[in-house]
XYZ file of C-alpha atoms in Angstrom:
731
model
C -13.634 -2.258 92.786
C -12.424 -5.474 90.449
C -15.739 -6.161 89.977
C -16.961 -3.229 89.151
C -13.783 -2.328 86.578
C -14.712 -4.747 84.831
C -18.158 -5.122 84.008
C -18.094 -1.168 83.368
C -15.077 -2.304 80.796
C -17.034 -5.083 79.306
C -19.353 -2.207 78.253
C -17.287 0.087 77.798
C -16.428 -2.489 74.557
C -19.972 -2.905 73.527
C -21.000 0.469 73.225
C -17.932 1.294 70.879
C -17.938 -2.422 68.730
C -21.954 -1.577 68.168
C -20.687 2.781 67.304
C -18.271 1.146 65.261
C -20.765 -1.308 63.607
C -23.288 1.438 63.323
C -21.080 4.314 62.225
C -19.772 1.290 58.626
C -23.299 0.575 58.077
C -23.547 4.678 57.386
C -21.069 5.910 56.042
C -19.383 6.576 58.787
C -15.672 7.211 56.959
C -17.355 10.462 55.151
C -16.242 13.512 56.748
C -18.827 16.084 56.528
C -20.926 12.989 58.287
C -20.820 13.037 62.116
C -21.190 9.921 63.658
C -24.559 8.809 65.200
C -23.877 6.153 67.202
C -23.593 7.535 71.274
C -20.519 8.753 72.290
C -19.198 8.360 68.666
C -16.319 10.601 67.173
C -15.589 9.548 63.759
C -11.902 10.041 62.114
C -10.474 8.320 59.210
C -8.719 4.821 59.109
C -5.915 3.566 58.595
C -5.368 0.349 56.653
C -2.630 -0.600 59.142
C -4.396 0.233 62.510
C -3.605 -2.068 64.739
C -6.770 -3.585 66.978
C -8.168 -1.886 69.895
C -6.126 -2.104 73.378
C -8.335 -2.195 76.570
C -5.685 -1.115 79.488
C -5.101 2.216 81.379
C -1.630 1.769 80.359
C -1.343 0.995 76.173
C -2.380 4.568 75.378
C -0.933 4.721 72.326
C -0.001 8.727 71.043
C -2.214 11.112 69.568
C 0.225 11.548 66.568
C 1.067 7.498 65.563
C -2.177 7.246 63.840
C -4.997 8.830 62.395
C -8.276 5.911 63.476
C -10.875 5.806 65.496
C -11.577 7.524 69.044
C -13.856 5.797 71.502
C -12.318 7.073 74.629
C -14.513 10.400 74.907
C -16.550 10.266 76.757
C -17.252 7.258 80.027
C -20.233 5.294 79.509
C -21.856 3.965 83.123
C -23.031 0.338 84.174
C -26.436 1.962 84.044
C -26.557 3.625 81.070
C -25.165 7.119 82.580
C -22.350 9.645 81.447
C -20.136 10.650 83.325
C -16.674 13.226 83.002
C -14.235 10.442 83.759
C -11.753 9.426 81.685
C -12.009 5.222 81.592
C -8.710 4.703 79.108
C -8.375 6.010 75.200
C -9.204 3.144 72.202
C -6.733 1.554 69.006
C -6.777 2.312 65.859
C -9.561 -0.208 64.790
C -8.400 -3.046 61.922
C -10.923 -1.695 58.508
C -11.232 -2.447 55.100
C -10.387 0.505 52.336
C -13.530 1.884 51.449
C -14.923 -0.191 47.980
C -14.287 2.794 45.029
C -16.959 3.779 42.859
C -16.769 2.058 39.404
C -20.237 2.842 37.828
C -19.432 5.038 34.948
C -23.006 7.277 36.969
C -20.564 8.979 39.997
C -19.195 11.187 37.078
C -22.273 12.900 35.924
C -23.571 13.789 39.244
C -21.692 15.412 42.762
C -21.772 15.555 46.444
C -23.414 18.064 48.092
C -23.837 19.319 51.848
C -27.101 21.100 52.286
C -26.450 24.313 55.007
C -29.034 21.762 57.562
C -25.740 19.469 57.685
C -28.207 17.119 54.981
C -25.981 15.163 51.756
C -27.189 14.989 48.795
C -26.432 14.372 45.563
C -26.370 17.303 41.998
C -26.296 16.648 38.103
C -23.594 18.568 36.851
C -25.853 19.385 33.881
C -29.511 20.229 35.384
C -28.252 20.810 39.009
C -31.040 18.846 40.177
C -31.206 17.659 43.644
C -31.795 13.681 44.652
C -31.361 12.044 47.469
C -28.829 10.302 48.626
C -29.094 6.286 48.469
C -26.982 4.392 52.138
C -26.734 1.412 49.815
C -24.859 2.621 47.295
C -27.508 1.576 44.320
C -27.043 3.362 41.179
C -30.618 2.594 39.820
C -32.531 6.344 40.485
C -29.550 8.473 39.517
C -28.643 6.717 35.716
C -33.301 6.092 35.131
C -32.377 10.847 36.037
C -29.772 10.582 32.811
C -32.756 8.595 30.891
C -34.586 11.536 30.995
C -32.735 14.687 31.932
C -32.209 16.631 28.722
C -28.870 18.910 28.881
C -27.090 15.623 29.845
C -28.841 13.940 26.378
C -27.326 17.331 24.454
C -23.854 16.769 26.426
C -23.189 13.851 25.221
C -24.600 14.224 22.070
C -22.185 17.018 21.087
C -19.594 14.814 23.089
C -20.066 12.258 19.410
C -18.787 14.116 17.286
C -15.549 16.436 16.191
C -17.144 19.311 14.736
C -13.841 20.366 12.646
C -13.880 23.009 10.789
C -14.035 23.014 6.658
C -11.239 25.746 5.091
C -10.755 26.691 2.226
C -7.176 25.532 0.097
C -6.259 27.727 -2.672
C -3.104 26.265 -3.842
C -3.543 25.395 -7.286
C -4.579 21.803 -6.708
C -7.819 19.743 -6.402
C -9.155 20.211 -2.323
C -8.694 17.255 -0.142
C -11.986 15.741 1.586
C -11.572 16.294 4.983
C -10.603 13.800 7.861
C -14.056 14.159 9.204
C -17.107 16.224 7.549
C -18.875 18.909 9.694
C -21.665 17.327 11.449
C -20.964 13.771 10.958
C -20.693 10.861 13.733
C -17.452 8.894 14.379
C -18.530 5.899 12.564
C -15.512 3.153 14.233
C -16.857 0.719 11.232
C -14.564 3.576 8.075
C -12.080 3.500 10.472
C -12.487 0.413 10.780
C -12.079 -0.154 7.068
C -9.389 3.036 6.519
C -7.062 -0.138 8.980
C -7.961 -2.372 6.854
C -6.457 -0.502 3.737
C -3.342 0.155 5.623
C -2.761 -3.174 6.730
C -2.741 -4.612 2.748
C -1.917 -0.682 1.451
C 1.362 -1.831 3.925
C 2.139 -5.016 4.573
C 0.540 -5.633 7.853
C 0.474 -8.532 10.020
C -3.867 -8.720 10.705
C -2.204 -8.674 14.514
C -0.671 -5.245 14.187
C -4.433 -4.466 15.621
C -4.212 -6.133 19.509
C -0.316 -4.739 19.567
C -1.029 -2.783 23.012
C 1.049 0.587 21.413
C -1.104 0.544 18.472
C -4.480 0.193 20.103
C -2.514 3.600 22.501
C -1.527 5.171 19.437
C -5.912 5.289 17.699
C -6.991 5.369 21.314
C -4.228 8.646 21.689
C -5.275 10.098 18.338
C -8.984 9.787 19.198
C -10.376 8.592 22.225
C -13.340 6.932 20.815
C -11.247 3.891 18.958
C -12.700 0.841 19.526
C -10.024 -1.836 19.750
C -9.848 -4.745 17.015
C -9.089 -8.160 17.628
C -7.084 -9.612 13.989
C -9.829 -11.696 12.904
C -12.059 -8.794 12.571
C -9.678 -7.264 11.231
C -8.495 -10.240 8.529
C -12.817 -10.389 7.134
C -13.275 -6.541 7.251
C -9.819 -6.608 4.673
C -11.886 -9.491 3.018
C -14.548 -7.083 2.170
C -12.504 -3.800 1.127
C -10.911 -6.420 -1.179
C -14.246 -7.651 -2.544
C -15.130 -4.068 -2.903
C -12.585 -2.777 -4.970
C -12.907 -5.610 -7.012
C -16.249 -4.887 -8.158
C -15.035 -1.359 -8.812
C -12.444 -2.458 -10.305
C -14.411 -5.165 -12.902
C -16.405 -2.308 -13.905
C -12.964 -0.243 -15.141
C -12.407 -3.193 -16.829
C -15.327 -4.011 -18.181
C -14.931 -0.345 -20.482
C -11.962 -1.205 -21.681
C -11.788 -1.545 -25.645
C -8.914 -4.829 -24.522
C -6.665 -5.782 -22.444
C -3.045 -7.811 -22.555
C -1.995 -9.506 -20.228
C 1.986 -10.272 -18.153
C 1.876 -13.658 -16.650
C 5.020 -15.293 -14.519
C 5.483 -17.904 -11.758
C 7.501 -17.584 -8.725
C 8.391 -20.573 -5.641
C 7.642 -18.925 -3.026
C 10.805 -19.534 0.111
C 9.246 -20.735 3.094
C 5.863 -22.245 1.915
C 8.210 -24.374 -0.867
C 3.876 -23.960 -3.567
C 4.633 -22.358 -6.107
C 2.179 -19.284 -7.437
C 0.945 -17.468 -11.109
C 0.565 -13.972 -10.879
C -1.293 -12.129 -14.055
C -1.077 -8.538 -14.953
C -3.639 -7.251 -17.175
C -2.873 -3.362 -18.232
C -5.001 -1.380 -20.740
C -5.591 2.415 -21.155
C -9.346 3.484 -19.593
C -10.915 5.826 -21.366
C -9.179 9.011 -20.064
C -6.018 7.466 -21.648
C -4.262 6.696 -18.778
C -2.457 3.458 -18.817
C -3.284 0.964 -15.566
C -1.718 -1.331 -14.230
C -4.166 -4.091 -12.093
C -2.371 -7.538 -11.220
C -5.647 -9.255 -11.259
C -4.948 -12.547 -9.645
C -1.536 -14.251 -7.649
C -2.575 -17.748 -7.172
C -1.242 -20.952 -6.213
C -0.450 -23.345 -9.018
C -0.153 -27.214 -8.134
C 2.311 -29.242 -9.738
C 2.795 -30.424 -13.146
C 3.548 -27.011 -13.918
C 2.671 -28.594 -17.620
C 2.184 -25.692 -20.237
C -1.927 -26.878 -20.227
C -1.944 -26.102 -15.709
C -0.342 -22.367 -16.450
C -3.234 -22.171 -19.978
C -6.581 -23.181 -17.920
C -4.714 -21.037 -14.834
C -4.895 -18.261 -17.191
C -8.507 -19.098 -18.279
C -10.025 -19.352 -15.088
C -9.042 -15.819 -14.402
C -9.746 -13.556 -17.120
C -13.418 -15.630 -16.830
C -14.021 -14.928 -13.375
C -13.440 -11.594 -14.741
C -15.444 -11.349 -17.522
C -12.528 -10.605 -19.742
C -12.826 -13.712 -21.900
C -13.533 -11.528 -25.009
C -11.443 -9.091 -24.494
C -7.554 -10.092 -24.916
C -5.551 -8.695 -27.066
C -1.794 -10.391 -25.640
C -0.730 -11.480 -23.518
C 3.572 -11.284 -22.860
C 5.968 -14.752 -21.337
C 9.332 -15.015 -20.911
C 11.246 -17.511 -23.191
C 10.499 -21.188 -20.415
C 9.144 -24.229 -23.176
C 5.900 -24.434 -21.294
C 5.030 -20.927 -21.942
C 5.054 -21.823 -25.703
C 3.189 -23.950 -25.163
C 0.489 -22.356 -22.659
C 0.021 -19.633 -25.011
C -0.342 -21.867 -28.749
C -3.736 -23.122 -26.019
C -5.033 -19.771 -25.284
C -4.450 -19.099 -28.930
C -6.134 -21.836 -30.613
C -8.824 -21.453 -27.734
C -9.481 -17.694 -28.604
C -9.852 -17.894 -32.753
C -12.163 -20.618 -32.204
C -14.718 -18.002 -30.282
C -13.665 -14.830 -31.958
C -11.032 -13.415 -34.155
C -8.123 -12.451 -32.853
C -6.517 -8.491 -33.991
C -4.649 -9.261 -37.065
C -4.792 -13.128 -37.057
C -3.134 -13.729 -33.557
C 0.128 -12.516 -34.832
C 0.684 -9.978 -31.689
C -1.041 -12.247 -29.286
C 2.004 -13.768 -27.915
C 4.685 -10.905 -27.136
C 8.270 -12.206 -25.971
C 9.934 -9.752 -22.906
C 12.926 -8.263 -25.219
C 14.460 -7.734 -20.797
C 14.773 -10.879 -20.869
C 16.278 -11.988 -24.872
C 18.356 -8.450 -23.740
C 19.602 -11.051 -20.055
C 20.472 -13.884 -22.298
C 22.359 -11.871 -24.495
C 25.128 -9.966 -22.146
C 24.999 -13.831 -19.568
C 27.067 -15.100 -23.129
C 28.719 -11.982 -23.689
C 29.797 -12.304 -19.712
C 30.929 -15.969 -19.969
C 33.651 -14.849 -22.317
C 35.593 -12.443 -19.213
C 34.126 -14.700 -15.705
C 37.513 -14.775 -14.672
C 38.224 -11.229 -15.292
C 34.946 -10.629 -13.585
C 36.079 -13.375 -11.423
C 39.083 -11.216 -10.088
C 36.801 -8.321 -9.945
C 34.018 -9.876 -7.012
C 36.836 -12.109 -5.005
C 38.571 -7.923 -4.508
C 35.825 -6.244 -3.068
C 34.416 -9.554 -1.475
C 37.799 -9.275 0.729
C 37.093 -5.135 1.344
C 33.743 -5.533 1.998
C 34.412 -8.570 5.011
C 35.464 -6.499 7.652
C 34.617 -2.996 8.596
C 38.704 -2.580 8.789
C 39.500 -3.388 5.276
C 36.646 -1.233 4.178
C 38.323 2.235 5.879
C 41.704 1.152 5.635
C 40.169 1.061 1.088
C 38.046 4.713 2.041
C 42.417 6.015 4.020
C 43.984 5.206 0.634
C 41.285 6.060 -1.691
C 40.943 9.468 0.231
C 44.295 10.010 -0.479
C 44.348 9.668 -4.031
C 41.379 11.841 -4.058
C 39.343 9.206 -5.561
C 35.391 9.882 -3.775
C 32.740 8.151 -5.644
C 30.577 4.850 -3.930
C 31.485 2.379 -2.055
C 32.304 -1.073 -3.606
C 29.613 -3.307 -4.446
C 28.997 -7.149 -4.985
C 27.003 -7.968 -7.160
C 24.515 -11.335 -7.943
C 25.880 -13.585 -10.844
C 22.729 -14.122 -11.564
C 21.813 -10.727 -11.821
C 23.578 -9.188 -15.071
C 22.549 -5.410 -14.431
C 24.776 -5.970 -11.248
C 27.306 -7.202 -12.410
C 27.610 -3.915 -14.415
C 27.452 -1.491 -11.708
C 29.700 -3.412 -9.233
C 32.708 -3.124 -12.712
C 31.020 0.475 -13.053
C 32.684 0.925 -10.000
C 35.788 -0.471 -9.724
C 36.652 1.102 -12.016
C 36.589 3.970 -11.373
C 39.085 2.178 -7.802
C 40.794 1.086 -10.010
C 44.915 3.566 -9.142
C 43.481 2.361 -5.473
C 43.327 -1.931 -5.207
C 47.884 -1.484 -6.155
C 47.761 0.790 -2.764
C 45.377 -0.981 -0.626
C 48.329 -3.767 -1.645
C 50.871 -2.356 0.577
C 49.289 -2.387 3.300
C 47.884 -6.045 3.279
C 49.873 -8.294 1.702
C 48.043 -10.661 2.046
C 45.619 -8.693 -0.131
C 46.310 -10.336 -4.405
C 43.520 -10.219 -6.208
C 42.729 -7.358 -8.690
C 43.558 -6.857 -11.953
C 46.098 -6.188 -14.128
C 46.370 -2.775 -16.294
C 45.013 -4.783 -19.809
C 42.645 -7.143 -17.563
C 41.002 -3.111 -16.693
C 41.354 -1.909 -20.717
C 39.044 -4.933 -21.436
C 36.296 -4.191 -18.779
C 36.186 -1.277 -18.980
C 35.336 -1.728 -22.786
C 33.023 -4.422 -21.523
C 31.235 -1.344 -19.544
C 30.621 0.861 -22.805
C 29.237 -1.945 -23.967
C 27.258 -3.486 -21.161
C 26.047 0.344 -19.971
C 24.314 0.498 -23.910
C 21.697 -2.770 -22.503
C 20.756 -1.403 -19.277
C 19.442 2.399 -20.422
C 17.944 -0.048 -23.087
C 17.011 -2.088 -20.369
C 15.548 0.467 -18.059
C 13.597 1.648 -21.423
C 11.609 -1.359 -22.085
C 11.039 -2.794 -18.241
C 8.594 0.699 -17.368
C 5.871 -0.313 -16.242
C 3.678 3.158 -15.694
C 4.126 4.326 -19.182
C 3.727 2.445 -22.902
C 6.312 0.572 -23.838
C 5.412 -0.344 -27.084
C 6.484 2.306 -29.051
C 9.512 2.231 -28.053
C 10.752 -1.050 -28.573
C 12.046 -0.625 -32.079
C 14.113 2.365 -32.183
C 15.925 0.641 -28.051
C 16.590 -2.887 -30.679
C 17.959 -0.618 -33.269
C 20.295 0.860 -30.453
C 21.402 -2.464 -29.482
C 21.838 -3.862 -32.981
C 24.077 -0.582 -34.184
C 26.456 -1.717 -31.256
C 26.498 -4.976 -31.596
C 27.757 -4.326 -35.042
C 30.218 -2.365 -34.244
C 31.673 -3.923 -31.634
C 32.209 -6.749 -33.892
C 34.749 -4.408 -35.953
C 37.210 -3.969 -32.814
C 40.105 -4.423 -33.287
C 39.631 -4.872 -29.781
C 39.760 -9.136 -30.231
C 38.474 -10.129 -26.998
C 35.552 -6.882 -27.163
C 35.498 -8.730 -31.376
C 34.558 -11.952 -30.430
C 32.481 -10.420 -27.277
C 30.275 -8.616 -29.420
C 30.394 -11.897 -32.129
C 28.927 -14.314 -29.900
C 26.867 -11.371 -29.118
C 25.292 -10.637 -32.163
C 24.412 -15.120 -32.886
C 21.516 -14.634 -30.531
C 20.079 -11.505 -31.328
C 19.845 -12.918 -35.162
C 17.810 -15.542 -33.422
C 15.436 -13.324 -31.895
C 15.469 -10.512 -34.391
C 5.794 4.639 -41.565
C 9.986 5.158 -40.903
C 10.928 4.341 -37.124
C 10.665 0.910 -39.843
C 12.287 2.406 -42.772
C 14.904 3.704 -40.632
C 15.640 0.442 -38.308
C 14.900 -1.547 -40.382
C 17.778 -1.416 -42.989
C 20.027 -1.224 -40.040
C 18.460 -4.167 -38.766
C 18.724 -6.324 -41.764
C 20.369 -7.360 -45.596
C 18.792 -4.333 -48.205
C 16.667 -7.919 -49.023
C 15.289 -8.725 -46.041
C 14.839 -5.070 -45.371
C 12.750 -3.884 -47.929
C 10.605 -7.392 -47.424
C 10.569 -6.755 -43.687
C 8.755 -3.585 -44.191
C 6.294 -4.075 -46.674
C 5.718 -7.182 -44.132
C 4.788 -4.503 -41.516
C 2.940 -2.728 -43.665
C 0.495 -5.450 -44.257
C -0.080 -5.949 -41.122
C -0.952 -2.595 -39.931
C -3.838 -2.663 -42.618
C -4.877 -5.594 -41.754
C -4.927 -4.807 -38.283
C -7.266 -0.789 -39.315
C -9.569 -3.285 -41.307
C -10.551 -4.579 -38.869
C -10.980 -2.112 -36.701
C -12.636 -0.123 -39.505
C -15.144 -2.603 -39.554
C -15.865 -2.872 -35.723
C -15.748 1.037 -35.970
C -18.543 1.263 -38.445
C -21.181 -2.251 -36.595
C -21.109 0.005 -33.309
C -21.953 3.855 -34.754
C -24.987 1.516 -37.059
C -25.563 -0.364 -34.439
C -25.562 3.251 -31.698
C -28.123 5.117 -35.490
C -30.706 2.185 -34.619
C -30.625 2.722 -31.579
C -31.071 6.212 -31.152
C -34.169 6.194 -34.681
C -35.414 4.152 -32.253
C -35.916 5.168 -29.953
C -36.741 8.307 -31.410
C -40.272 6.257 -32.942
C -41.090 5.220 -29.596
C -40.921 9.374 -28.129
C -42.372 11.026 -31.002
C -44.567 8.493 -30.894
C -46.105 8.484 -27.342
C -45.872 12.615 -27.787
C -46.960 12.497 -31.663
C -47.902 17.273 -31.127
C -44.871 17.956 -28.773
C -41.848 18.972 -29.737
C -40.514 22.294 -30.951
C -38.614 22.976 -34.788
C -35.964 23.755 -32.773
C -35.768 20.374 -31.141
C -36.612 18.280 -34.572
C -33.762 20.326 -36.131
C -31.592 19.632 -34.245
C -32.844 15.921 -34.544
C -32.535 16.411 -38.443
C -28.290 17.768 -38.441
C -27.769 14.170 -36.203
C -29.374 11.817 -37.971
C -27.071 13.447 -41.429
C -24.642 13.910 -38.916
C -24.589 10.134 -38.218
C -25.326 9.137 -41.845
C -22.253 11.218 -43.185
C -20.680 8.807 -40.664
C -21.398 5.617 -42.236
C -20.074 6.986 -45.599
C -16.613 5.554 -46.531
C -14.485 8.376 -46.865
C -12.221 8.182 -49.940
C -8.393 7.985 -47.981
C -8.627 6.248 -44.859
C -7.433 7.723 -40.639
C -4.103 5.617 -41.673
C -3.663 6.828 -45.677
C -4.214 10.432 -43.663
C -2.066 9.432 -40.675
C 1.620 8.713 -42.514
C 0.653 11.470 -44.838
C 0.998 13.694 -41.965
C 4.851 15.231 -41.330
C 6.080 13.442 -38.629
C 5.406 15.545 -34.962
C 8.960 16.590 -33.835
C 9.349 16.675 -30.253
C 11.317 19.907 -29.476
C 14.196 19.910 -25.861
C 13.863 16.618 -23.474
C 14.186 14.785 -26.865
C 11.271 11.483 -27.510
C 11.599 11.084 -24.031
C 9.886 13.656 -23.368
C 7.717 12.356 -25.782
C 3.931 11.556 -24.012
C 2.193 9.235 -27.390
C -1.044 8.475 -24.648
C -1.604 13.053 -24.550
C -0.847 12.891 -28.526
C -3.360 10.389 -29.443
C -5.611 12.622 -27.038
C -5.556 15.019 -28.266
C -5.936 14.043 -31.419
C -8.692 10.685 -31.061
C -11.595 13.018 -33.023
C -9.235 13.326 -36.083
C -8.415 9.593 -35.735
C -11.199 8.183 -33.846
C -10.584 4.477 -35.698
C -6.754 4.691 -35.257
C -7.386 6.140 -32.586
C -9.139 3.496 -30.593
C -5.983 0.980 -32.192
C -3.828 3.194 -30.931
C -4.803 2.614 -27.362
C -5.352 -1.587 -27.638
C -1.296 -1.372 -28.816
C 0.346 1.111 -26.947
C -0.936 -0.821 -23.493
C 0.517 -3.849 -25.441
C 3.598 -4.525 -22.662
C 6.673 -5.947 -24.198
C 9.124 -6.947 -20.726
C 7.466 -9.559 -17.783
C 8.247 -6.595 -15.702
C 5.316 -6.243 -13.987
C 4.734 -8.933 -13.213
C 8.189 -10.123 -11.821
C 7.969 -7.246 -9.382
C 4.617 -8.464 -7.784
C 7.005 -11.531 -6.426
C 9.080 -9.163 -3.924
C 5.983 -8.166 -2.569
C 4.909 -11.646 -2.185
C 8.462 -12.416 -0.345
C 7.741 -9.408 2.146
C 4.249 -10.737 3.066
C 4.987 -14.340 3.271
C 7.740 -13.609 5.370
C 9.297 -16.812 7.796
C 6.529 -15.548 10.387
C 3.275 -15.496 7.551
C 4.447 -19.318 5.837
C 0.918 -20.406 6.990
C -0.752 -18.403 5.616
C -3.589 -19.141 3.105
C -3.292 -19.103 -0.895
C -6.316 -17.598 -1.510
C -5.579 -14.716 1.554
C -1.838 -14.805 -0.145
C -3.775 -12.940 -3.602
C -6.879 -10.972 -1.545
C -2.998 -9.251 0.954
C -1.362 -9.385 -2.618
C -3.516 -8.118 -5.391
C -5.438 -5.016 -2.697
C -1.987 -3.741 -1.731
C -1.405 -3.397 -5.702
C -3.865 -1.705 -5.845
C -2.855 0.197 -3.671
C -0.487 1.408 -4.606
C -1.856 3.053 -7.227
C -4.684 4.500 -5.312
C -3.200 8.611 -5.106
C -5.978 9.480 -1.299
C -4.805 13.316 -1.045
C -1.179 15.084 -1.389
C 0.501 14.495 1.438
C 1.649 18.486 1.681
C -2.533 19.505 1.391
C -3.073 17.098 4.383
C -0.327 17.741 6.538
C -1.389 21.206 5.680
C -5.406 21.109 5.904
C -4.875 19.030 9.751
C -2.798 22.141 11.052
C -5.652 24.109 10.504
C -8.555 22.102 11.307
C -6.924 21.201 15.106
C -6.224 25.512 15.401
C -9.936 26.155 14.674
C -12.259 22.652 15.928
C -13.314 23.026 19.221
C -13.088 19.294 20.902
C -14.957 18.089 23.380
C -13.455 14.863 23.959
C -14.299 12.458 27.231
């Protein structure tokens, strides 16, 4: 009996293993397929199942695990089945089913037929294919290639069908985000990202940030991740394309004025030179564009600066269009400008004999004047500075000072600490501290260690100084603008400064009088209706008359130069027109109507009349015309460019001259503001950027600030309507 039981058990285990292997091979894990082995019933197997138990007294509970049961039928040694139960078989330890990774399976579903067979059905055309037991997908891929409905579906998923909307709100309609029937273009997306990186001064590595990729994929599932090297190349391509567009813009400009300055990076420890071009385009809009931001190797002499400027002009092909160069009062700038002036005069005559070529920065001159004046009250400024520094050094002191100010009903901005090298910040510190002059003594009662506050006489001096500095600050803000012409505002602002200094020089207060006299000495060192009004107040009577005549003479000389230029252009246009007309008549001798020939004759007559010298020049007619009186808002509401654009047909020569003169900047603030951008681009984390990359980021970044891609409110409105109307069927 023992031998027979042993044989029976060996046979039973053998059949179980054979059936198990057959079930695994044929996909027994599919609940819709019956077991293929003899006497085999299949159930799902847990990954934590125990090995098979072969003893009758070691049977697991039915609800302990779900495993393969191999004990429902008895296997006789001779191969016959019996009804006797020889015990159950525990769960098998099997590897879990490998997941389907091919994207093909997303296009098919398993279908069980009535006869028990399993087929694979295409979700598009509903065609049923045989299920391959080996798991290969070649057959299914070939079907998808030939499936017409699948192709149509995939094509529709690659489109974002935003509907065009009509925006009738009084402004131009912005371009749609994605046009109708337009495929998603990853190249355009990369171009937009490149513009965003350069316009917002982002690092190249931002495209590899997981949150950035997550955000872009949420916005568009078709977005493809790019690396920093790729986006850098994209930025370079965008930069070259935009520079080509800017070169086309400068090629049609009449004259271009430059501002330049040097700046040393605190992180890279090298010096850069920025060159900014200012010109008025054909639509009479003032353009300010950074042309170059290059590394200047030492030594930084005047010749090195001149070579760098000339190289930039040669690269942009504008050597013959330079009208003026505005620089500060550094000695190497004088050498550089004189070198360029001599070089340009050898090739082409400069306007007004080159007397307008070198423009000194008025803001820098005013800065020197104010610094000399403030040097007389250093002790008062230092006292106020120490008081502000003491109070702002801790939150508790600031809170105590604020409570005292509220008790005294003094409600104003918090105290500001100045930057000693910037006089305008010193003025802000003094003017705000002056409003709290009654709070400082009361605050000293709460803080026994607080001793830094001026007395009554010192506060009076501070008040008088702030009245003078206020005029200088307003003047500096006006002449430092870069989005509007400043050459027509220079004289009246200088007159206001001169009048303020003259009044202060007559003050009874010795302190103010000494300060004003010292500032006047510096002012005198640097020094038509507006001219006739201002010059007698700027100069003594005999000197004023002399200077007025000198200005009139320079104006007449400049007009003569522009008149010669205008006549040569008219003659050239007339010659080319007559030549083309002659060729046309020779080729078609019998064609043409009397109307066409009449208009051609009239055009020739107009051109001949234009060549005649009028009895009075445009300059004389302009000066004899009554002065335009601005009603309401003062001269700050007067747009000189708009006025000349309206009168350009009346003053064809003079308007051309005004276009070039009004583009001249009287300060270098436009170039100095670029250094703020440079400080943000070359931060401690990007101090290893190459100079060429720095130039690309700064030049293109500042250029993108001038671009108006769309109105923000209009864009938001269009987005909302687009998402309401769009039918997006993205996978």
